[in-house]
Amino acid sequence: MVALEDPEDPDLPCLYTAPNWYQSHILTSNSCYLAYGARNMVQVLNHRLVPLRMLSGHPKRVTTVCFCGDTTLVSGCDGGVVISWDVVTGERLATLLQTPIPVCVLVFQKGLLFSGDEKGIVCVWKGMSGSEAAISRFQPFAEKIFTMDCSDHEEGMLLAIGYKLGTIAIMSVTGTDLSLLHTLKGHDMDIFKVSWCRRSFQDVYVSVLSKYSQEDIIVSTSRDKSVKIWDGKNDRLIRSLQHPPKISTIRESNLNREQPWVSLVWTDSGIIASCFSGCIACLEDSETEESGICELKWNSFDSPHAHTKKVFSMCSLGEGLVVSTSMDRETVLWSNDEVVKVAHGLGGFAYGLDISPLSPNRIAVATGDNMVRIWEPYQNKVIQIWQSVRTKVMVIAWHPYREGLLSFGTEEGRVGIYDANSGTMNTSSTYHEKSVYSMSWGYVPTKFKEDPLKTALYTCGGEGTILCHKPKELGKAAVNVNSYIAAENKYKNQPPGRSAVDWEFESKVLAVGCTNGVIEIFMAPNLQLLSVYQYHSRIINKLRWGRNEGDFINIMKSASDNGGADNHPGLTHQILLASCSDDNKICVQDMTPIVSSNCPNVVCSNSPELSTPDLKSENDDPDEVSGNPSEPSSTAPLSTAPPSTAPPSTAPPSPSDPLTTPPILKAHQTLTGHTARITDIDWNPHNYMFLVSTSYDGTAQVWNVADGSGVSNFRGHAGRVFSVRWSHTKIDCVFTGSDEFTVRQWRVTDNEDKIPPEVNKLAPPPRTNASRKKKKNAKKNLVISENKVENTVSDSATSWRKDMETKEDSTSKPPVETVQSDKPQPHITQPVTVLTVGDGKRKKGTKGKSLLPLASRRDHASKQEQAEQIIQIANDVFSESHPPLNENLSAVDVGLYSKDLRIFDMIADEQRNHEKENHYHQSNLLGIWRSDITMTVDRAIASKTVNESLLSVAVMCGLDKYEEAVNCYISQLTASRDFVTAASYLLILGKTREAVKILSDEECYREALAIAKLRLSPEDTLIKDVYRKWAKRQEEEMQFDSAIKCYLACGDAPRALMVMLRRKDSASLQTALQVAEITGQQEMVPVIQSALEDALTQEAVRNGAACEDIPNDDGQWAPT
């Protein structure tokens, strides 16, 4: 046996993908490994629930997994694909099956692999080489297979198959052939699980099962809430038990609304089954004191770490160990009645992460499975919050100095605040129109400052609106920050749509990202505009403030101890702002000049030196927060010009005052390397010179901001990476969340790669120009109002410059004396790319595909060819001799510009080009342009490319030509199996009988009868022929009711009565007796009465009572 080493460091816990739901065989194990299906992948673990590797390759959701030996694993999916894997190397060995029918279950026993699908087909393989197809196929019943299990008899294996409608089929396995022995009938609903008693479990339930051969014992569970024990070989029911009882009254109220699901497994201690409450129970035999009879009773095991929802699958690991998976997305390892370990999983994209600044071991995770999770990784504890969420959670944020206060935003635009200390949840009464993508805790504007905490939650939605929610007044309407900013700063132009928001909490500075790449800087308490600049060309996704001290946690704690952030003393530090965008780059700006000029309480450093410390930490204790970074080394300064640190003057502004003479702001570093959009960024809280980013290219990148170089690139995710946070307790560890339903923790120094890969393997296929323009136009021509601000991308830094110049300067009035203002004035920085102001006009729609592609391509010819075209056009237009066409040119080059008839040659060339590329519709349109309608119709008929638009003009060529075109179109529709449309065109030509026959031949009986009864005489024999064909077909498919109706409709009463006699129940036979009397078929009455008498007698015997009423010979009813 080959055993894999644990690739997961116990000091680096992660959250992995949870097992799939509603599958009894989604979990399997052998003597060394454990595996389960997760989405369209297979997760392999060891017996300690430590993930080893992920196997990917299925096109759809995995539904079943099964071990075939020590290192071979087989998995099936909804896409009808069965794949064998080597779990040691992770290689894909072979594709054993590829059908469109979903595979439901896989079972392996003694070298044979059995599969069952939704159509009831059982396939059998011998060997996993993949060189041979399924050896044999069987279909005992045409019903969906829910579960299967194969006994371990030494001779004559038995295969039990559980079906959707409650039947259990026992099949005898001889070599690779299957034969039906009998069916076990006792369940009324879906069979969830069947399991044979193994020879190694012979000592269990001896007092109850001693009369039977234990290797023939099989147990089953069903949706009818029963557990039954059978003698599978001899078709005998031994015991019928109710499902294990609910023992948790706390969880019972939630489970009553759910559909039941019971899973079970045979172990060396007996039958282990799941309770509806999420616990498990063991079936034990006990002797009652009164009667001395041994009975089977459930002994339930409850635990605070047990499942909270129904269990879908269970498997035994031996030595009393059992693993279970549940709807709560947890995998639990049981040892008898105790929980040994719980592996927490995710059921959706990890859209957002945030680490509590006051409890750095608590991580909040925003996921797409309609939950908020609070994860304590080093204690293996997860709190799931799902009440009042009800949709995907897109973003999440902890309060900066109130412990346990957590905010979140959802896909449908709702905003909520959860108190982890009290467990209470409150949601805002004001919704965003689209998903919430960004949020940050900040200050309430002066006009609305009624909250004693002086803090509020700022959220930004996909529609471009920023809302301010006061935590204690969520029931009231939120403040529209867009409108407040526009009124406070007296904007005359419409601002762009906002996409990101982040507060620099101590400095009271707000950064706002826009959809056109502009970043705005505002200052509390009035949100006065300080600066507007642009280094990105596309939408801003995230903004993150950083300080050179890197002690964000201690800053917040100190603020809390001093009664709030307002009373926190000034610090000597440098302030940086990082931004990421869809343009695949990160820009880092030195914001120290802006903050120091307008925030006198913040003392900033002068030209600090950049440091490049080592990321390796000597003390990685998760319970201890790291201190200051190592000593800085000598490198280039961050700022080229030191800002002024003098206190604000009370004198009127002068040219040297920073309020009127702003420093020149430029990007300190532009970090490039990602090959797809950047989704999230985060500063290293231990050293401000390191920044981590995540991207759609599937990697996470650590940057050295000092020199812009790459430090480490993590490529452990198999999909897009959405979120990232640097650990507050370990200097070398980073958490990232992705679309593979995982949150991974990794060390920066463990990665060999330094920069992202040059090729993005996750890149989707390129979009067409039409789809790109459609998406762009959807963001335009929207308006702004007091309560509703919608997205617009036409404004830029130039718009703000023009706006502010209009406020401060006017050429139509004489200059006036300058008046001192207490408010800081906005500083407009020079952007890298200056955009123009939109003119407000609505752009035209997307341009369709050109019908003249050859002429379009010639517009991009070389300069020499363009010169020849110009000379030829000049000669054609201004010369009277009409010179011949240059041998280097064609009619396509000059056809649109010449005076002669070269345009006809050009259209002919374009038509031939379209036909060569099989674009017959475009060729037909050009023929209509040339007025060659008859020729165009003939060519379409010859090439069988007639369409409805051509038929609309074919009538201009005469009725004969029109009928010929319609007949050609009908043949095309018949070849493409569109028989209903073909029949409709036959009706246009008056060929009703042909239309009915073509539908009847293709078994479209309802449509054929509808046309026939609408268009033909009621006495037409064709109607009766259709009825008879339909009735015969329904009879073959055992659809007796429809067959009876058809026979009666065509007047064949004897045949209808014969079909009714095939129904053996009394109700159907009584109906047949009435039909015989109505139709005058008196010779059938005695036969029907005899069958009815037999049916009543059999029903009475089944019900355990004598028959009370039977008919007399004259058909009258009388008591016996």
Short mmCIF file of N, CA, C and O in Angstrom, two decimals, residues 967-1061:
data_model
loop_
_atom_site.label_atom_id
_atom_site.label_comp_id
_atom_site.label_asym_id
_atom_site.label_seq_id
_atom_site.Cartn_x
_atom_site.Cartn_y
_atom_site.Cartn_z
N ASN A 967 -41.59 24.23 -52.13
CA ASN A 967 -41.30 22.79 -52.07
C ASN A 967 -39.85 22.52 -51.68
O ASN A 967 -39.55 21.59 -50.92
N CYS A 968 -38.94 23.35 -52.20
CA CYS A 968 -37.54 23.20 -51.81
C CYS A 968 -37.35 23.48 -50.33
O CYS A 968 -36.62 22.76 -49.64
N TYR A 969 -38.04 24.51 -49.84
CA TYR A 969 -37.91 24.85 -48.42
C TYR A 969 -38.50 23.76 -47.54
O TYR A 969 -37.97 23.45 -46.46
N ILE A 970 -39.59 23.12 -48.02
CA ILE A 970 -40.18 22.02 -47.25
C ILE A 970 -39.21 20.85 -47.16
O ILE A 970 -39.06 20.21 -46.11
N SER A 971 -38.52 20.56 -48.24
CA SER A 971 -37.54 19.48 -48.21
C SER A 971 -36.39 19.82 -47.26
O SER A 971 -35.85 18.93 -46.57
N GLN A 972 -36.00 21.08 -47.20
CA GLN A 972 -34.96 21.49 -46.26
C GLN A 972 -35.43 21.31 -44.82
O GLN A 972 -34.69 20.82 -43.96
N LEU A 973 -36.68 21.71 -44.54
CA LEU A 973 -37.21 21.57 -43.18
C LEU A 973 -37.33 20.10 -42.79
O LEU A 973 -37.06 19.72 -41.65
N THR A 974 -37.73 19.26 -43.74
CA THR A 974 -37.85 17.83 -43.44
C THR A 974 -36.48 17.23 -43.15
O THR A 974 -36.33 16.40 -42.24
N ALA A 975 -35.47 17.65 -43.90
CA ALA A 975 -34.12 17.12 -43.65
C ALA A 975 -33.60 17.54 -42.29
O ALA A 975 -32.83 16.81 -41.66
N SER A 976 -34.00 18.74 -41.82
CA SER A 976 -33.58 19.20 -40.49
C SER A 976 -34.55 18.77 -39.40
O SER A 976 -34.44 19.23 -38.26
N ARG A 977 -35.54 17.91 -39.76
CA ARG A 977 -36.51 17.33 -38.82
C ARG A 977 -37.40 18.37 -38.16
O ARG A 977 -37.87 18.20 -37.04
N ASP A 978 -37.65 19.46 -38.87
CA ASP A 978 -38.63 20.45 -38.41
C ASP A 978 -39.94 20.17 -39.13
O ASP A 978 -40.35 20.88 -40.05
N PHE A 979 -40.60 19.09 -38.71
CA PHE A 979 -41.76 18.59 -39.45
C PHE A 979 -43.00 19.48 -39.28
O PHE A 979 -43.82 19.58 -40.18
N VAL A 980 -43.13 20.11 -38.14
CA VAL A 980 -44.30 20.96 -37.91
C VAL A 980 -44.27 22.15 -38.86
O VAL A 980 -45.29 22.49 -39.48
N THR A 981 -43.12 22.81 -39.01
CA THR A 981 -43.02 23.94 -39.94
C THR A 981 -43.18 23.46 -41.37
O THR A 981 -43.82 24.14 -42.20
N ALA A 982 -42.64 22.30 -41.70
CA ALA A 982 -42.81 21.76 -43.05
C ALA A 982 -44.28 21.51 -43.36
O ALA A 982 -44.75 21.81 -44.47
N ALA A 983 -45.01 20.97 -42.38
CA ALA A 983 -46.44 20.74 -42.59
C ALA A 983 -47.18 22.05 -42.78
O ALA A 983 -48.14 22.12 -43.57
N SER A 984 -46.77 23.09 -42.08
CA SER A 984 -47.43 24.39 -42.23
C SER A 984 -47.27 24.93 -43.64
O SER A 984 -48.21 25.50 -44.22
N TYR A 985 -46.09 24.77 -44.24
CA TYR A 985 -45.88 25.25 -45.61
C TYR A 985 -46.62 24.36 -46.61
O TYR A 985 -47.02 24.83 -47.69
N LEU A 986 -46.80 23.08 -46.30
CA LEU A 986 -47.63 22.24 -47.17
C LEU A 986 -49.07 22.72 -47.17
O LEU A 986 -49.76 22.67 -48.21
N LEU A 987 -49.53 23.20 -46.04
CA LEU A 987 -50.89 23.75 -45.99
C LEU A 987 -51.00 25.01 -46.85
O LEU A 987 -52.06 25.28 -47.42
N ILE A 988 -49.92 25.80 -46.91
CA ILE A 988 -49.95 26.99 -47.77
C ILE A 988 -50.16 26.60 -49.23
O ILE A 988 -50.87 27.29 -49.98
N LEU A 989 -49.60 25.46 -49.63
CA LEU A 989 -49.78 24.98 -51.00
C LEU A 989 -51.06 24.18 -51.18
O LEU A 989 -51.31 23.66 -52.27
N GLY A 990 -51.85 24.05 -50.13
CA GLY A 990 -53.11 23.31 -50.21
C GLY A 990 -52.95 21.81 -50.12
O GLY A 990 -53.88 21.07 -50.46
N LYS A 991 -51.82 21.30 -49.69
CA LYS A 991 -51.57 19.87 -49.60
C LYS A 991 -51.82 19.40 -48.17
O LYS A 991 -50.90 19.10 -47.41
N THR A 992 -53.11 19.31 -47.81
CA THR A 992 -53.47 18.97 -46.44
C THR A 992 -53.14 17.52 -46.13
O THR A 992 -52.58 17.21 -45.07
N ARG A 993 -53.49 16.60 -47.02
CA ARG A 993 -53.25 15.18 -46.75
C ARG A 993 -51.76 14.88 -46.62
O ARG A 993 -51.34 14.07 -45.79
N GLU A 994 -50.95 15.55 -47.46
CA GLU A 994 -49.51 15.34 -47.35
C GLU A 994 -48.98 15.85 -46.01
O GLU A 994 -48.10 15.24 -45.39
N ALA A 995 -49.55 17.00 -45.54
CA ALA A 995 -49.12 17.54 -44.24
C ALA A 995 -49.47 16.59 -43.11
O ALA A 995 -48.67 16.37 -42.19
N VAL A 996 -50.68 15.98 -43.16
CA VAL A 996 -51.09 15.04 -42.12
C VAL A 996 -50.21 13.79 -42.15
O VAL A 996 -49.79 13.27 -41.11
N LYS A 997 -49.91 13.30 -43.34
CA LYS A 997 -49.11 12.07 -43.44
C LYS A 997 -47.69 12.28 -42.95
O LYS A 997 -47.12 11.41 -42.28
N ILE A 998 -47.08 13.43 -43.26
CA ILE A 998 -45.70 13.64 -42.83
C ILE A 998 -45.61 13.75 -41.31
O ILE A 998 -44.65 13.27 -40.69
N LEU A 999 -46.65 14.34 -40.68
CA LEU A 999 -46.66 14.40 -39.22
C LEU A 999 -46.94 13.04 -38.61
O LEU A 999 -46.35 12.65 -37.60
N SER A 1000 -47.85 12.30 -39.22
CA SER A 1000 -48.18 10.97 -38.69
C SER A 1000 -47.01 10.01 -38.82
O SER A 1000 -46.75 9.21 -37.91
N ASP A 1001 -46.29 10.08 -39.93
CA ASP A 1001 -45.14 9.19 -40.11
C ASP A 1001 -44.04 9.48 -39.09
O ASP A 1001 -43.28 8.56 -38.74
N GLU A 1002 -43.94 10.70 -38.62
CA GLU A 1002 -42.92 11.05 -37.64
C GLU A 1002 -43.46 11.04 -36.21
O GLU A 1002 -42.84 11.59 -35.31
N GLU A 1003 -44.65 10.40 -36.04
CA GLU A 1003 -45.25 10.20 -34.73
C GLU A 1003 -45.62 11.50 -34.05
O GLU A 1003 -45.66 11.58 -32.82
N CYS A 1004 -45.90 12.53 -34.82
CA CYS A 1004 -46.46 13.78 -34.27
C CYS A 1004 -47.99 13.68 -34.39
O CYS A 1004 -48.63 14.39 -35.19
N TYR A 1005 -48.57 12.76 -33.62
CA TYR A 1005 -49.97 12.40 -33.82
C TYR A 1005 -50.91 13.54 -33.41
O TYR A 1005 -51.95 13.76 -34.05
N ARG A 1006 -50.61 14.23 -32.34
CA ARG A 1006 -51.50 15.32 -31.91
C ARG A 1006 -51.59 16.39 -32.98
O ARG A 1006 -52.69 16.87 -33.30
N GLU A 1007 -50.45 16.82 -33.52
CA GLU A 1007 -50.46 17.85 -34.56
C GLU A 1007 -51.15 17.35 -35.83
O GLU A 1007 -51.89 18.10 -36.49
N ALA A 1008 -50.91 16.08 -36.16
CA ALA A 1008 -51.55 15.52 -37.36
C ALA A 1008 -53.07 15.50 -37.22
O ALA A 1008 -53.80 15.85 -38.16
N LEU A 1009 -53.56 15.08 -36.04
CA LEU A 1009 -55.01 15.05 -35.83
C LEU A 1009 -55.61 16.44 -35.82
O LEU A 1009 -56.73 16.66 -36.32
N ALA A 1010 -54.88 17.41 -35.24
CA ALA A 1010 -55.41 18.77 -35.21
C ALA A 1010 -55.60 19.31 -36.62
O ALA A 1010 -56.64 19.90 -36.95
N ILE A 1011 -54.61 19.10 -37.50
CA ILE A 1011 -54.73 19.57 -38.88
C ILE A 1011 -55.83 18.81 -39.62
O ILE A 1011 -56.64 19.40 -40.36
N ALA A 1012 -55.86 17.49 -39.42
CA ALA A 1012 -56.85 16.69 -40.14
C ALA A 1012 -58.27 17.07 -39.75
O ALA A 1012 -59.15 17.18 -40.62
N LYS A 1013 -58.53 17.27 -38.48
CA LYS A 1013 -59.90 17.60 -38.06
C LYS A 1013 -60.27 19.02 -38.43
O LYS A 1013 -61.46 19.35 -38.54
N LEU A 1014 -59.25 19.91 -38.61
CA LEU A 1014 -59.54 21.27 -39.04
C LEU A 1014 -59.75 21.38 -40.54
O LEU A 1014 -60.57 22.21 -40.99
N ARG A 1015 -59.07 20.57 -41.34
CA ARG A 1015 -59.05 20.76 -42.79
C ARG A 1015 -59.82 19.68 -43.55
O ARG A 1015 -60.24 19.95 -44.68
N LEU A 1016 -59.98 18.46 -43.00
CA LEU A 1016 -60.59 17.36 -43.74
C LEU A 1016 -62.02 17.11 -43.28
O LEU A 1016 -62.45 17.58 -42.21
N SER A 1017 -62.72 16.34 -44.09
CA SER A 1017 -64.10 15.96 -43.75
C SER A 1017 -64.08 14.99 -42.56
O SER A 1017 -63.17 14.16 -42.43
N PRO A 1018 -65.06 15.06 -41.68
CA PRO A 1018 -65.10 14.13 -40.53
C PRO A 1018 -65.16 12.66 -40.94
O PRO A 1018 -64.77 11.79 -40.16
N GLU A 1019 -65.64 12.37 -42.15
CA GLU A 1019 -65.73 10.99 -42.60
C GLU A 1019 -64.49 10.52 -43.34
O GLU A 1019 -64.46 9.39 -43.83
N ASP A 1020 -63.48 11.36 -43.44
CA ASP A 1020 -62.27 10.99 -44.17
C ASP A 1020 -61.57 9.84 -43.44
O ASP A 1020 -61.39 9.85 -42.22
N THR A 1021 -61.18 8.83 -44.19
CA THR A 1021 -60.55 7.65 -43.59
C THR A 1021 -59.16 7.95 -43.04
O THR A 1021 -58.65 7.19 -42.21
N LEU A 1022 -58.55 9.04 -43.51
CA LEU A 1022 -57.21 9.38 -43.02
C LEU A 1022 -57.24 9.69 -41.52
O LEU A 1022 -56.29 9.37 -40.80
N ILE A 1023 -58.35 10.28 -41.05
CA ILE A 1023 -58.44 10.59 -39.62
C ILE A 1023 -58.44 9.31 -38.79
O ILE A 1023 -57.74 9.20 -37.78
N LYS A 1024 -59.21 8.31 -39.24
CA LYS A 1024 -59.25 7.05 -38.50
C LYS A 1024 -57.91 6.34 -38.56
O LYS A 1024 -57.50 5.69 -37.59
N ASP A 1025 -57.21 6.46 -39.69
CA ASP A 1025 -55.91 5.82 -39.79
C ASP A 1025 -54.92 6.41 -38.77
O ASP A 1025 -54.14 5.69 -38.15
N VAL A 1026 -54.98 7.74 -38.60
CA VAL A 1026 -54.09 8.39 -37.63
C VAL A 1026 -54.44 7.94 -36.21
O VAL A 1026 -53.57 7.66 -35.39
N TYR A 1027 -55.76 7.87 -35.92
CA TYR A 1027 -56.18 7.40 -34.59
C TYR A 1027 -55.65 5.99 -34.30
O TYR A 1027 -55.16 5.70 -33.21
N ARG A 1028 -55.76 5.10 -35.29
CA ARG A 1028 -55.34 3.72 -35.07
C ARG A 1028 -53.81 3.63 -34.88
O ARG A 1028 -53.33 2.87 -34.03
N LYS A 1029 -53.07 4.38 -35.68
CA LYS A 1029 -51.61 4.35 -35.52
C LYS A 1029 -51.20 4.88 -34.15
O LYS A 1029 -50.31 4.32 -33.49
N TRP A 1030 -51.86 5.93 -33.72
CA TRP A 1030 -51.55 6.52 -32.41
C TRP A 1030 -51.93 5.55 -31.29
O TRP A 1030 -51.18 5.36 -30.32
N ALA A 1031 -53.09 4.92 -31.41
CA ALA A 1031 -53.53 3.98 -30.38
C ALA A 1031 -52.57 2.79 -30.27
O ALA A 1031 -52.24 2.35 -29.17
N LYS A 1032 -52.13 2.30 -31.42
CA LYS A 1032 -51.20 1.17 -31.39
C LYS A 1032 -49.88 1.56 -30.72
O LYS A 1032 -49.32 0.78 -29.93
N ARG A 1033 -49.43 2.78 -31.01
CA ARG A 1033 -48.19 3.25 -30.40
C ARG A 1033 -48.35 3.41 -28.89
O ARG A 1033 -47.46 3.01 -28.11
N GLN A 1034 -49.46 3.96 -28.47
CA GLN A 1034 -49.70 4.15 -27.03
C GLN A 1034 -49.83 2.81 -26.33
O GLN A 1034 -49.38 2.64 -25.18
N GLU A 1035 -50.39 1.84 -27.01
CA GLU A 1035 -50.53 0.51 -26.41
C GLU A 1035 -49.16 -0.14 -26.21
O GLU A 1035 -48.92 -0.82 -25.20
N GLU A 1036 -48.26 0.08 -27.15
CA GLU A 1036 -46.92 -0.47 -27.00
C GLU A 1036 -46.18 0.17 -25.84
O GLU A 1036 -45.36 -0.48 -25.18
N GLU A 1037 -46.45 1.45 -25.58
CA GLU A 1037 -45.79 2.15 -24.48
C GLU A 1037 -46.54 2.02 -23.17
O GLU A 1037 -46.24 2.74 -22.21
N MET A 1038 -47.53 1.14 -23.12
CA MET A 1038 -48.30 0.87 -21.90
C MET A 1038 -49.09 2.09 -21.45
O MET A 1038 -49.46 2.21 -20.28
N GLN A 1039 -49.39 2.99 -22.37
CA GLN A 1039 -50.24 4.15 -22.07
C GLN A 1039 -51.67 3.79 -22.44
O GLN A 1039 -52.21 4.21 -23.47
N PHE A 1040 -52.32 2.98 -21.59
CA PHE A 1040 -53.61 2.40 -21.95
C PHE A 1040 -54.72 3.44 -22.04
O PHE A 1040 -55.61 3.32 -22.88
N ASP A 1041 -54.72 4.44 -21.18
CA ASP A 1041 -55.80 5.44 -21.20
C ASP A 1041 -55.84 6.17 -22.53
O ASP A 1041 -56.92 6.34 -23.13
N SER A 1042 -54.68 6.61 -23.03
CA SER A 1042 -54.66 7.31 -24.32
C SER A 1042 -55.04 6.38 -25.46
O SER A 1042 -55.73 6.78 -26.40
N ALA A 1043 -54.62 5.12 -25.39
CA ALA A 1043 -54.98 4.16 -26.44
C ALA A 1043 -56.49 3.93 -26.48
O ALA A 1043 -57.09 3.84 -27.56
N ILE A 1044 -57.11 3.81 -25.31
CA ILE A 1044 -58.56 3.61 -25.25
C ILE A 1044 -59.28 4.79 -25.88
O ILE A 1044 -60.25 4.62 -26.65
N LYS A 1045 -58.85 6.01 -25.60
CA LYS A 1045 -59.49 7.20 -26.17
C LYS A 1045 -59.40 7.18 -27.70
O LYS A 1045 -60.36 7.53 -28.40
N CYS A 1046 -58.24 6.80 -28.23
CA CYS A 1046 -58.06 6.79 -29.69
C CYS A 1046 -58.96 5.73 -30.33
O CYS A 1046 -59.58 5.99 -31.38
N TYR A 1047 -59.05 4.54 -29.75
CA TYR A 1047 -59.91 3.50 -30.32
C TYR A 1047 -61.37 3.92 -30.29
O TYR A 1047 -62.13 3.68 -31.24
N LEU A 1048 -61.79 4.55 -29.21
CA LEU A 1048 -63.18 5.03 -29.15
C LEU A 1048 -63.42 6.12 -30.17
O LEU A 1048 -64.50 6.19 -30.77
N ALA A 1049 -62.42 7.04 -30.37
CA ALA A 1049 -62.59 8.14 -31.31
C ALA A 1049 -62.76 7.65 -32.74
O ALA A 1049 -63.50 8.26 -33.52
N CYS A 1050 -62.10 6.54 -33.09
CA CYS A 1050 -62.24 6.03 -34.45
C CYS A 1050 -63.35 4.98 -34.56
O CYS A 1050 -63.49 4.34 -35.62
N GLY A 1051 -64.14 4.78 -33.52
CA GLY A 1051 -65.30 3.89 -33.56
C GLY A 1051 -64.99 2.43 -33.34
O GLY A 1051 -65.85 1.58 -33.56
N ASP A 1052 -63.79 2.09 -32.91
CA ASP A 1052 -63.41 0.70 -32.69
C ASP A 1052 -63.62 0.35 -31.22
O ASP A 1052 -62.67 0.22 -30.44
N ALA A 1053 -64.88 0.18 -30.82
CA ALA A 1053 -65.21 -0.11 -29.43
C ALA A 1053 -64.69 -1.47 -28.96
O ALA A 1053 -64.20 -1.58 -27.83
N PRO A 1054 -64.79 -2.57 -29.74
CA PRO A 1054 -64.25 -3.85 -29.26
C PRO A 1054 -62.77 -3.77 -28.89
O PRO A 1054 -62.34 -4.32 -27.88
N ARG A 1055 -61.99 -3.09 -29.75
CA ARG A 1055 -60.58 -3.00 -29.45
C ARG A 1055 -60.33 -2.17 -28.18
O ARG A 1055 -59.45 -2.48 -27.37
N ALA A 1056 -61.14 -1.12 -27.99
CA ALA A 1056 -61.01 -0.30 -26.77
C ALA A 1056 -61.31 -1.12 -25.53
O ALA A 1056 -60.63 -1.02 -24.51
N LEU A 1057 -62.35 -2.01 -25.62
CA LEU A 1057 -62.69 -2.84 -24.46
C LEU A 1057 -61.60 -3.87 -24.19
O LEU A 1057 -61.32 -4.20 -23.03
N MET A 1058 -60.97 -4.39 -25.24
CA MET A 1058 -59.90 -5.35 -25.03
C MET A 1058 -58.72 -4.70 -24.30
O MET A 1058 -58.07 -5.33 -23.45
N VAL A 1059 -58.45 -3.46 -24.63
CA VAL A 1059 -57.37 -2.75 -23.92
C VAL A 1059 -57.77 -2.50 -22.48
O VAL A 1059 -56.95 -2.63 -21.56
N MET A 1060 -59.04 -2.17 -22.24
CA MET A 1060 -59.49 -1.92 -20.87
C MET A 1060 -59.41 -3.18 -20.03
O MET A 1060 -59.19 -3.12 -18.81
N LEU A 1061 -59.56 -4.35 -20.65
CA LEU A 1061 -59.46 -5.60 -19.91
C LEU A 1061 -58.03 -5.87 -19.45
O LEU A 1061 -57.81 -6.69 -18.55
#
